[in-house]
């Protein structure tokens, strides 16, 4: 894959590193020369110091043969315009961070896959954790959430089977991690202390589900 | 809950906002006075401009009656020391961002729940997306991954039931989103164009699973 | 007219001043607080320090009842997004500076009236002047140019009529300025020393026209 | 032509580029070393980092053999002094931006051709446009203005001839742009939808003219 | 006297202080607000933060009723334009520092009294002193110099009269300072140890004069 | 002479230039590397970026073989210490600018020749000039002042001899400048229009002298 | 005591705090306004933002009735001059940090008590510690050093008396700290594990003493 | 010894210099590149610009073969984490500055030898000196203090023996410095004018001891 990464903040840097280590051709664009120099010293990729909405910069970056462009800056206007220009060069895959919820619609109109405010995603997960130290929010999708919960020694659910503890509607066990191994939770698997259980629950039943797990595993 | 948030970068700001809007007592600590002034203008909380490792600052923040402290700065040393000091004040729940993987062990020794480098998490998800525009990585756990895939019109899996398409080992349908509704994928549900399917797969079968979904839904 | 001006550089400041002095309701948006304070001290308008792509800022600016939004910053991405958001609020008239020629198409797609790089327009006019001190380029349109030329005392064209000097194809006298008065150049008007003559010429005949005027008036 | 450009703001940069691309010998002077380095990387010219009122700098720039000096900075005092010193070296053509109307007289006394505040010119044109989205002010001269108007489909003037619509005194059709072609508006040319018409009008009849065009073409 | 001082560097500050303490009406203009605030706290005068070539600023400063304007900035272009504008308001006395010798002519053409580069004047005096620690250069005029020399105890000239030591052509004793008193050097005054003698000498005889004083007084 | 100059402000730069052009060995010391680089590009001398109170810096500058050290910074404490350290290295001649009158005593105690605040000297001269445009203060010594006055055409003193106009006590003609020539004012020289007359007057008679010259020459 | 502290770096701040908490009248002088504001918020003292070599500043600080002035800045020239000026106001006690060893003599000549470079003192103590983790250098005087050593459990010296272990010449036990109590080491006191022993040794015997303690206590 | 120094402030620089001059292998780590370049120019050691909590930086610094790490920054959190990481690499000796007393416990838990706030130590010593100009506090230990006092000529204690003046309980003479020689104060040594006496006293008797010495030696 020939990938153009716009922006070398924390996310852009990580992305460029991952893609480059996986053997893809990576070009990064950032206004800051120092950031460009830094990443060049670390990875085997191309770095261009310039404005990603500048035609000359995009062409230097090989926009006409790129398979994907991912915009990761904290400036939605820049992300949007860079994606739009890339589209005119027939870049097949366009992905962008969207920093303000309200801008999501514009990106969709241009045909960009968006990842909403990453800071908010992390914050939401920390929030759940601060409230329920044993329960971690792994991901939110429209209509549902995926949690992870660690079973306390002596909890009520210990030694019970998956089947016995599946009473709650709209809740689903996804996986159980036990001492480095991962178990698909078929009905007669029994829960053990220190198991880390991954659970899916519908949004409307989230409160009830968290409560149930609390009573069962803590 | 009485919550202390250390650091007012993107994550800290979001977290403080969420917690405050959920009716909790929130105190934020950041070295930058302007950031403190900004958040005070937005939310109903307490903001202290100072160093979160400074005893006087922590006491001003009410550390002795706090239920939780979440450290969100990009400086692991500061996060670690703030958590450790909070522990000596018997703050029950300690959560921290860990910016460098190698520091995780120190946080665990102090008894802090950690969330590893959030930038890397987001970058990894964007990377998967850039590679497979129709497949989004929602979350990674030890030993497994959770993906989301959108069904193309005319794909092979359309009108097939969940049961018919469950041949692949170590893969599990978690949920189906269809026009704003969320369906728990029991065996005889049939897939429709534009359904967004959430799937769990073990790490060791991840390649095979993604391939299978690709053949089925794109 | 209820007018929102985005950006308080030289152009934005002038525009805000003109509109405000003509009795319109003007709101200006600029990221720089000092600039906002400065213009507030000078004109009777509203100034908001913030990002013009921020929904809350636009609403504070009264975007829902604005008749027109003019984007004047040197950042095309910001200009584009501000106009696009304004369009979603049904602002009837959208005008923007476009700093890079290559971006013009995107603005047109959104339905924005554009004024191409103003610096370049001025530079082009200075260039003509440096080359022909007596001939000033007033404006360029697609396919043609409008010039101004001052008649030297003793030049060949003095005392000739407009009709006698209209041999050159694709050239048209627009106006003659003489001692503070403006004369519409009907056929039998005669040219006088120090007259300032405004002339239109097609692009393809520009060279020939300038040469002709040179021989006639200098 | 041997041209010295003082100042590398937007206008100076554009001017240097145009002149250099037209094969002239160009020397630019700006206090900022970075700006000088930037333009050297782009065009084939000479750039000197220094103060354009410094004799040594002017001599390094070849002032004694220059044909023209154009001052483009936002500092009128600097523009004025640079032009005046150039005059003492017998530079034939002196042109300058004048940022404050009140300074125009001083420049004229020294014998400098001036272009009044370019920001204001652009702002005035945007202002007209914001008021009448279909009518663009192209240029203002003493006593008259040149406008451009686009003919709406179904407007009253469609299919009428130039002669039929020339009732208004002190107004003159200059050109008609139709699908990439430029037509000189002789009497029996008929107006078509989407034609862009360039019109001259005397200042004292400007209101009436704009009104007339509005009724005719919108 | 109603005096406007342009620039609040070391010289401008001193000048404003002296004039204000002598009971004159003083207005100072400097771009820096802090400098304006500082001097307002010290003296009874008016201070305006702004550009002294800005008509509005000059009028705020009362340029139309000023008796004198003294320009003291290190920017000759600014000094020149401020003086020239003041002249148009009929300010009778115009004085300016000239930082670069080569600019002196322009100031004279405008009718400004000039004081050439003050740093150079001081440097020249220090230079003489470093060379001849007992001889200080007080002032240079066209064609001549004024020195001060201290008589060493035991020097050859001690107890000689002014007349006896007046052999050198083009040299003139101006004054003798003795223990706080000042003596006009009539012919039969005798020199005493520690007398400080002020001497005038023509430029062409300067070397010989300094040598002579050296042999006489050191 | 081997000369060390401390400080590269306006005065230090001038001094270094003068001494270097007169063939002396010059070393300059300034904290700012850029200033050092600038002067190296201009003159043939040695420049050291460092603190002039630092023993290693002074020794690099060759303090042990220097004939003179002149301190020209605006920081009296630095000037004083640099001179004092130089004295311990037996530098024969020590000269310093003294920025605050109150510090003069300390310098004298160390044995440093001082030049009091140069800004104030220039300001005082400008002040006299602003008051009496035709009379310039050239220098002040304890107990007396040296002025320069230009004779207006038609003034009362024109064609009078020096002797006829020497009535005023404590006043002395020093020199007359006439068309580029310098005349020693012996008794029967007659004054001519446009002569520039240099005059000495005792402080206590200054008012009367200036008045007298005014009546005579203006 | 009426104390003036010059400089609000780490040392100055601490000193001002200690003196103020002990009930003395304290005035601090520092150039930085923010530092002054900070310390005012913490202690009951007077803070003046200004240059401590400025006569007006010193008088505002009450120099004429001060008992002591302590200069703590990192600029020796400033420290020296401030002390010297204070001496002229008859301040009885003058103390100063001296940052460069070579400047010590000048301070002594003025009659200032000096404390040589504090950073070096601390560094030397850390250095000893890094070399001998159980032995800490407490202080150095001319000709001798004071160390502290902790007795390891099972060391040879445990249960021996002071008298038995006093064989080494030029070494002296000063004190023994045991569980919060301090014991004067008379001859028949016995050493216990974890005792912290303070020892004096002459410089010339330092090696032998440290060796001896090492064999005895580790 | 292979020593890693973290931080290149005053203390770190001094420490690195001392250790390097004593022939040890020294590596310094500081975030600031300029500081690193400066020390490299002065000493024969290795300097790494980076964050000392970064695993890669520590490994570049050779943490796996270091004998000691000394943390000297003003940021306790950084000092603590650097020490802790070093411990995991089995660095035997860990020493750190602790800037805030309250953090001391955390360092001790990790097993780090600490030196409490060095600024406060120096400040305390200056404070004693300002109060008693003849008495200098050399060091404080838990429960006791070490002072130095200079004997005034004519003081009461002159010519008395050590034994005669040892009445005060909890006070001990440690050493006497006389003209460059150091004397161990055995009982029959007599005090002489200008002797510098080093004295130990218990904290609870400090007031009485200082008073006694005052009466005896001043």
PDB file of C-alpha atoms in Angstrom, chain D residues 4-218:
ATOM      1  CA  UNK D   4      14.504  45.732  -7.556  1.00  0.00           C
ATOM      2  CA  UNK D   5      11.602  44.572  -5.380  1.00  0.00           C
ATOM      3  CA  UNK D   6      11.540  45.819  -1.788  1.00  0.00           C
ATOM      4  CA  UNK D   7       9.652  43.559   0.613  1.00  0.00           C
ATOM      5  CA  UNK D   8       8.738  39.882   0.347  1.00  0.00           C
ATOM      6  CA  UNK D   9       5.213  39.840   1.703  1.00  0.00           C
ATOM      7  CA  UNK D  10       2.521  38.295  -0.455  1.00  0.00           C
ATOM      8  CA  UNK D  11       2.637  41.064  -3.054  1.00  0.00           C
ATOM      9  CA  UNK D  12       6.417  41.266  -3.241  1.00  0.00           C
ATOM     10  CA  UNK D  13       6.736  37.521  -3.622  1.00  0.00           C
ATOM     11  CA  UNK D  14       4.169  37.415  -6.416  1.00  0.00           C
ATOM     12  CA  UNK D  15       5.757  40.346  -8.194  1.00  0.00           C
ATOM     13  CA  UNK D  16       9.237  38.850  -8.001  1.00  0.00           C
ATOM     14  CA  UNK D  17       7.883  35.587  -9.358  1.00  0.00           C
ATOM     15  CA  UNK D  18       6.047  37.170 -12.297  1.00  0.00           C
ATOM     16  CA  UNK D  19       8.982  39.369 -13.288  1.00  0.00           C
ATOM     17  CA  UNK D  20      11.477  36.566 -12.975  1.00  0.00           C
ATOM     18  CA  UNK D  21       9.324  34.186 -15.015  1.00  0.00           C
ATOM     19  CA  UNK D  22       9.110  36.865 -17.722  1.00  0.00           C
ATOM     20  CA  UNK D  23      12.879  36.811 -18.068  1.00  0.00           C
ATOM     21  CA  UNK D  24      13.761  40.027 -16.255  1.00  0.00           C
ATOM     22  CA  UNK D  25      16.707  40.451 -13.892  1.00  0.00           C
ATOM     23  CA  UNK D  26      15.174  40.617 -10.434  1.00  0.00           C
ATOM     24  CA  UNK D  27      16.726  41.502  -7.062  1.00  0.00           C
ATOM     25  CA  UNK D  28      14.611  41.314  -3.905  1.00  0.00           C
ATOM     26  CA  UNK D  29      15.399  42.939  -0.558  1.00  0.00           C
ATOM     27  CA  UNK D  30      13.778  41.893   2.710  1.00  0.00           C
ATOM     28  CA  UNK D  31      14.907  42.048   6.316  1.00  0.00           C
ATOM     29  CA  UNK D  32      13.940  38.443   6.952  1.00  0.00           C
ATOM     30  CA  UNK D  33      16.595  35.895   6.011  1.00  0.00           C
ATOM     31  CA  UNK D  34      14.146  33.036   5.902  1.00  0.00           C
ATOM     32  CA  UNK D  35      11.931  34.764   3.359  1.00  0.00           C
ATOM     33  CA  UNK D  36      14.989  35.422   1.221  1.00  0.00           C
ATOM     34  CA  UNK D  37      16.042  31.777   1.397  1.00  0.00           C
ATOM     35  CA  UNK D  38      12.505  30.643   0.511  1.00  0.00           C
ATOM     36  CA  UNK D  39      12.252  32.698  -2.657  1.00  0.00           C
ATOM     37  CA  UNK D  40      15.756  31.754  -3.766  1.00  0.00           C
ATOM     38  CA  UNK D  41      14.655  28.139  -3.698  1.00  0.00           C
ATOM     39  CA  UNK D  42      11.754  28.946  -6.014  1.00  0.00           C
ATOM     40  CA  UNK D  43      12.936  31.442  -8.616  1.00  0.00           C
ATOM     41  CA  UNK D  44      16.054  32.390 -10.509  1.00  0.00           C
ATOM     42  CA  UNK D  45      16.788  35.777  -8.949  1.00  0.00           C
ATOM     43  CA  UNK D  46      18.992  37.476  -6.372  1.00  0.00           C
ATOM     44  CA  UNK D  47      17.798  37.949  -2.766  1.00  0.00           C
ATOM     45  CA  UNK D  48      19.424  40.209  -0.190  1.00  0.00           C
ATOM     46  CA  UNK D  49      18.572  40.078   3.505  1.00  0.00           C
ATOM     47  CA  UNK D  50      18.870  43.619   4.774  1.00  0.00           C
ATOM     48  CA  UNK D  51      17.336  47.047   5.177  1.00  0.00           C
ATOM     49  CA  UNK D  52      16.405  48.642   1.862  1.00  0.00           C
ATOM     50  CA  UNK D  53      17.254  52.097   3.211  1.00  0.00           C
ATOM     51  CA  UNK D  54      20.814  51.000   3.857  1.00  0.00           C
ATOM     52  CA  UNK D  55      23.136  52.357   1.191  1.00  0.00           C
ATOM     53  CA  UNK D  56      25.348  49.284   1.218  1.00  0.00           C
ATOM     54  CA  UNK D  57      22.332  47.038   0.720  1.00  0.00           C
ATOM     55  CA  UNK D  58      21.021  49.100  -2.190  1.00  0.00           C
ATOM     56  CA  UNK D  59      24.434  49.035  -3.842  1.00  0.00           C
ATOM     57  CA  UNK D  60      24.707  45.283  -3.361  1.00  0.00           C
ATOM     58  CA  UNK D  61      21.349  45.117  -5.122  1.00  0.00           C
ATOM     59  CA  UNK D  62      22.791  46.987  -8.095  1.00  0.00           C
ATOM     60  CA  UNK D  63      20.751  50.153  -7.606  1.00  0.00           C
ATOM     61  CA  UNK D  64      23.052  52.075  -9.956  1.00  0.00           C
ATOM     62  CA  UNK D  65      22.001  50.001 -12.961  1.00  0.00           C
ATOM     63  CA  UNK D  66      18.366  49.274 -11.986  1.00  0.00           C
ATOM     64  CA  UNK D  67      15.559  50.312 -14.357  1.00  0.00           C
ATOM     65  CA  UNK D  68      12.842  50.156 -11.752  1.00  0.00           C
ATOM     66  CA  UNK D  69      12.315  49.797  -8.022  1.00  0.00           C
ATOM     67  CA  UNK D  70       8.966  48.679  -6.607  1.00  0.00           C
ATOM     68  CA  UNK D  71       8.394  49.055  -2.851  1.00  0.00           C
ATOM     69  CA  UNK D  72       5.795  46.643  -1.498  1.00  0.00           C
ATOM     70  CA  UNK D  73       6.187  46.641   2.287  1.00  0.00           C
ATOM     71  CA  UNK D  74       3.462  47.533   4.743  1.00  0.00           C
ATOM     72  CA  UNK D  75       5.694  50.276   6.163  1.00  0.00           C
ATOM     73  CA  UNK D  76       5.127  53.487   4.195  1.00  0.00           C
ATOM     74  CA  UNK D  77       8.130  55.209   5.741  1.00  0.00           C
ATOM     75  CA  UNK D  78      10.411  52.461   4.486  1.00  0.00           C
ATOM     76  CA  UNK D  79       8.756  52.473   1.060  1.00  0.00           C
ATOM     77  CA  UNK D  80       9.157  56.226   0.775  1.00  0.00           C
ATOM     78  CA  UNK D  81      12.792  56.363   1.797  1.00  0.00           C
ATOM     79  CA  UNK D  82      13.771  53.427  -0.406  1.00  0.00           C
ATOM     80  CA  UNK D  83      12.159  55.138  -3.420  1.00  0.00           C
ATOM     81  CA  UNK D  84      13.787  58.435  -2.608  1.00  0.00           C
ATOM     82  CA  UNK D  85      17.244  56.914  -2.310  1.00  0.00           C
ATOM     83  CA  UNK D  86      16.645  55.035  -5.569  1.00  0.00           C
ATOM     84  CA  UNK D  87      15.791  58.316  -7.252  1.00  0.00           C
ATOM     85  CA  UNK D  88      19.187  59.699  -6.225  1.00  0.00           C
ATOM     86  CA  UNK D  89      20.730  56.756  -8.075  1.00  0.00           C
ATOM     87  CA  UNK D  90      18.737  57.753 -11.151  1.00  0.00           C
ATOM     88  CA  UNK D  91      16.430  54.762 -11.158  1.00  0.00           C
ATOM     89  CA  UNK D  92      13.982  55.720 -13.882  1.00  0.00           C
ATOM     90  CA  UNK D  93      10.793  54.047 -12.657  1.00  0.00           C
ATOM     91  CA  UNK D  94       9.705  54.196  -9.014  1.00  0.00           C
ATOM     92  CA  UNK D  95       6.522  52.447  -7.913  1.00  0.00           C
ATOM     93  CA  UNK D  96       5.209  51.920  -4.400  1.00  0.00           C
ATOM     94  CA  UNK D  97       2.347  50.559  -2.422  1.00  0.00           C
ATOM     95  CA  UNK D  98       0.959  53.291  -0.162  1.00  0.00           C
ATOM     96  CA  UNK D  99      -0.662  51.802   2.909  1.00  0.00           C
ATOM     97  CA  UNK D 100      -2.175  54.969   4.307  1.00  0.00           C
ATOM     98  CA  UNK D 101      -4.063  57.320   2.025  1.00  0.00           C
ATOM     99  CA  UNK D 102      -2.669  60.328   3.923  1.00  0.00           C
ATOM    100  CA  UNK D 103       0.866  59.531   2.801  1.00  0.00           C
ATOM    101  CA  UNK D 104       0.096  59.629  -0.915  1.00  0.00           C
ATOM    102  CA  UNK D 105       1.111  63.268  -1.264  1.00  0.00           C
ATOM    103  CA  UNK D 106       4.634  62.693   0.031  1.00  0.00           C
ATOM    104  CA  UNK D 107       5.232  59.918  -2.492  1.00  0.00           C
ATOM    105  CA  UNK D 108       3.995  62.070  -5.320  1.00  0.00           C
ATOM    106  CA  UNK D 109       6.331  64.871  -4.269  1.00  0.00           C
ATOM    107  CA  UNK D 110       9.275  62.493  -4.591  1.00  0.00           C
ATOM    108  CA  UNK D 111       7.951  61.399  -8.002  1.00  0.00           C
ATOM    109  CA  UNK D 112       6.801  57.907  -7.121  1.00  0.00           C
ATOM    110  CA  UNK D 113       3.897  56.187  -8.904  1.00  0.00           C
ATOM    111  CA  UNK D 114       1.656  54.867  -6.172  1.00  0.00           C
ATOM    112  CA  UNK D 115      -0.863  52.120  -5.769  1.00  0.00           C
ATOM    113  CA  UNK D 116      -3.115  52.899  -2.866  1.00  0.00           C
ATOM    114  CA  UNK D 117      -3.799  50.394  -0.096  1.00  0.00           C
ATOM    115  CA  UNK D 118      -4.316  47.103  -1.949  1.00  0.00           C
ATOM    116  CA  UNK D 119      -6.174  45.557   0.974  1.00  0.00           C
ATOM    117  CA  UNK D 120      -8.765  48.280   0.734  1.00  0.00           C
ATOM    118  CA  UNK D 121      -9.197  47.763  -2.998  1.00  0.00           C
ATOM    119  CA  UNK D 122      -9.897  44.068  -2.516  1.00  0.00           C
ATOM    120  CA  UNK D 123     -12.139  44.751   0.462  1.00  0.00           C
ATOM    121  CA  UNK D 124     -14.216  47.222  -1.547  1.00  0.00           C
ATOM    122  CA  UNK D 125     -14.698  44.673  -4.300  1.00  0.00           C
ATOM    123  CA  UNK D 126     -15.739  41.975  -1.813  1.00  0.00           C
ATOM    124  CA  UNK D 127     -18.154  44.413  -0.259  1.00  0.00           C
ATOM    125  CA  UNK D 128     -19.960  45.078  -3.524  1.00  0.00           C
ATOM    126  CA  UNK D 129     -20.123  41.371  -4.106  1.00  0.00           C
ATOM    127  CA  UNK D 130     -21.546  40.614  -0.693  1.00  0.00           C
ATOM    128  CA  UNK D 131     -24.263  43.176  -1.396  1.00  0.00           C
ATOM    129  CA  UNK D 132     -24.998  42.123  -4.999  1.00  0.00           C
ATOM    130  CA  UNK D 133     -23.845  38.532  -5.415  1.00  0.00           C
ATOM    131  CA  UNK D 134     -24.289  38.710  -9.183  1.00  0.00           C
ATOM    132  CA  UNK D 135     -22.425  41.981  -9.650  1.00  0.00           C
ATOM    133  CA  UNK D 136     -18.672  42.205  -9.195  1.00  0.00           C
ATOM    134  CA  UNK D 137     -16.724  45.456  -8.996  1.00  0.00           C
ATOM    135  CA  UNK D 138     -13.678  44.974 -11.207  1.00  0.00           C
ATOM    136  CA  UNK D 139     -11.983  48.349 -10.828  1.00  0.00           C
ATOM    137  CA  UNK D 140     -12.564  51.906  -9.671  1.00  0.00           C
ATOM    138  CA  UNK D 141     -11.134  54.931 -11.437  1.00  0.00           C
ATOM    139  CA  UNK D 142     -11.677  58.567 -10.576  1.00  0.00           C
ATOM    140  CA  UNK D 143     -15.203  59.313 -11.678  1.00  0.00           C
ATOM    141  CA  UNK D 144     -16.239  55.828 -12.760  1.00  0.00           C
ATOM    142  CA  UNK D 145     -16.398  52.092 -12.011  1.00  0.00           C
ATOM    143  CA  UNK D 146     -16.160  48.893 -14.021  1.00  0.00           C
ATOM    144  CA  UNK D 147     -18.511  46.060 -13.072  1.00  0.00           C
ATOM    145  CA  UNK D 148     -19.114  42.504 -14.162  1.00  0.00           C
ATOM    146  CA  UNK D 149     -22.575  40.937 -14.104  1.00  0.00           C
ATOM    147  CA  UNK D 150     -23.742  37.401 -14.902  1.00  0.00           C
ATOM    148  CA  UNK D 151     -27.070  37.023 -16.781  1.00  0.00           C
ATOM    149  CA  UNK D 152     -29.575  34.779 -15.025  1.00  0.00           C
ATOM    150  CA  UNK D 153     -31.537  32.316 -17.173  1.00  0.00           C
ATOM    151  CA  UNK D 154     -35.006  33.788 -17.840  1.00  0.00           C
ATOM    152  CA  UNK D 155     -33.939  37.357 -17.128  1.00  0.00           C
ATOM    153  CA  UNK D 156     -35.702  40.144 -18.974  1.00  0.00           C
ATOM    154  CA  UNK D 157     -32.666  41.147 -21.039  1.00  0.00           C
ATOM    155  CA  UNK D 158     -32.140  37.708 -22.557  1.00  0.00           C
ATOM    156  CA  UNK D 159     -32.356  37.789 -26.354  1.00  0.00           C
ATOM    157  CA  UNK D 160     -32.433  41.571 -26.387  1.00  0.00           C
ATOM    158  CA  UNK D 161     -29.736  43.341 -28.413  1.00  0.00           C
ATOM    159  CA  UNK D 162     -27.058  45.615 -26.987  1.00  0.00           C
ATOM    160  CA  UNK D 163     -28.659  48.517 -28.786  1.00  0.00           C
ATOM    161  CA  UNK D 164     -32.108  47.888 -27.275  1.00  0.00           C
ATOM    162  CA  UNK D 165     -30.655  47.936 -23.747  1.00  0.00           C
ATOM    163  CA  UNK D 166     -28.416  50.989 -24.019  1.00  0.00           C
ATOM    164  CA  UNK D 167     -30.966  53.533 -22.811  1.00  0.00           C
ATOM    165  CA  UNK D 168     -29.157  54.433 -19.628  1.00  0.00           C
ATOM    166  CA  UNK D 169     -26.926  57.487 -19.853  1.00  0.00           C
ATOM    167  CA  UNK D 170     -23.288  57.305 -18.752  1.00  0.00           C
ATOM    168  CA  UNK D 171     -23.209  53.520 -19.024  1.00  0.00           C
ATOM    169  CA  UNK D 172     -21.191  51.544 -21.575  1.00  0.00           C
ATOM    170  CA  UNK D 173     -20.928  47.813 -22.396  1.00  0.00           C
ATOM    171  CA  UNK D 174     -17.239  46.895 -22.603  1.00  0.00           C
ATOM    172  CA  UNK D 175     -17.250  43.170 -23.266  1.00  0.00           C
ATOM    173  CA  UNK D 176     -19.348  39.988 -23.156  1.00  0.00           C
ATOM    174  CA  UNK D 177     -17.848  36.656 -22.120  1.00  0.00           C
ATOM    175  CA  UNK D 178     -19.730  33.627 -23.470  1.00  0.00           C
ATOM    176  CA  UNK D 179     -18.456  30.091 -22.966  1.00  0.00           C
ATOM    177  CA  UNK D 180     -14.768  30.946 -23.046  1.00  0.00           C
ATOM    178  CA  UNK D 181     -15.086  33.410 -25.930  1.00  0.00           C
ATOM    179  CA  UNK D 182     -14.951  37.203 -25.586  1.00  0.00           C
ATOM    180  CA  UNK D 183     -17.257  39.329 -27.702  1.00  0.00           C
ATOM    181  CA  UNK D 184     -16.954  43.077 -28.310  1.00  0.00           C
ATOM    182  CA  UNK D 185     -20.552  44.273 -27.771  1.00  0.00           C
ATOM    183  CA  UNK D 186     -21.496  45.897 -31.052  1.00  0.00           C
ATOM    184  CA  UNK D 187     -25.096  47.095 -31.320  1.00  0.00           C
ATOM    185  CA  UNK D 188     -26.829  44.028 -32.667  1.00  0.00           C
ATOM    186  CA  UNK D 189     -25.253  41.409 -30.420  1.00  0.00           C
ATOM    187  CA  UNK D 190     -27.984  39.690 -28.334  1.00  0.00           C
ATOM    188  CA  UNK D 191     -27.555  38.789 -24.666  1.00  0.00           C
ATOM    189  CA  UNK D 192     -27.731  35.101 -23.690  1.00  0.00           C
ATOM    190  CA  UNK D 193     -28.226  33.336 -20.331  1.00  0.00           C
ATOM    191  CA  UNK D 194     -24.900  32.919 -18.397  1.00  0.00           C
ATOM    192  CA  UNK D 195     -23.202  35.665 -20.399  1.00  0.00           C
ATOM    193  CA  UNK D 196     -20.798  37.615 -18.220  1.00  0.00           C
ATOM    194  CA  UNK D 197     -21.150  41.278 -19.162  1.00  0.00           C
ATOM    195  CA  UNK D 198     -18.474  43.897 -18.368  1.00  0.00           C
ATOM    196  CA  UNK D 199     -19.948  47.360 -17.944  1.00  0.00           C
ATOM    197  CA  UNK D 200     -18.550  50.841 -17.365  1.00  0.00           C
ATOM    198  CA  UNK D 201     -20.556  53.472 -15.562  1.00  0.00           C
ATOM    199  CA  UNK D 202     -19.879  57.001 -14.370  1.00  0.00           C
ATOM    200  CA  UNK D 203     -19.798  57.415 -10.597  1.00  0.00           C
ATOM    201  CA  UNK D 204     -22.747  59.811 -10.541  1.00  0.00           C
ATOM    202  CA  UNK D 205     -24.935  57.305 -12.401  1.00  0.00           C
ATOM    203  CA  UNK D 206     -23.666  54.213 -10.615  1.00  0.00           C
ATOM    204  CA  UNK D 207     -26.804  53.646  -8.540  1.00  0.00           C
ATOM    205  CA  UNK D 208     -29.097  53.936 -11.545  1.00  0.00           C
ATOM    206  CA  UNK D 209     -26.865  51.716 -13.675  1.00  0.00           C
ATOM    207  CA  UNK D 210     -26.650  48.913 -11.117  1.00  0.00           C
ATOM    208  CA  UNK D 211     -30.427  49.067 -10.695  1.00  0.00           C
ATOM    209  CA  UNK D 212     -30.941  48.902 -14.417  1.00  0.00           C
ATOM    210  CA  UNK D 213     -28.670  45.895 -14.863  1.00  0.00           C
ATOM    211  CA  UNK D 214     -30.393  44.216 -11.942  1.00  0.00           C
ATOM    212  CA  UNK D 215     -33.811  44.601 -13.620  1.00  0.00           C
ATOM    213  CA  UNK D 216     -32.384  43.492 -16.940  1.00  0.00           C
ATOM    214  CA  UNK D 217     -30.164  40.545 -16.122  1.00  0.00           C
ATOM    215  CA  UNK D 218     -31.363  38.999 -12.816  1.00  0.00           C
TER     216      UNK D 218
END
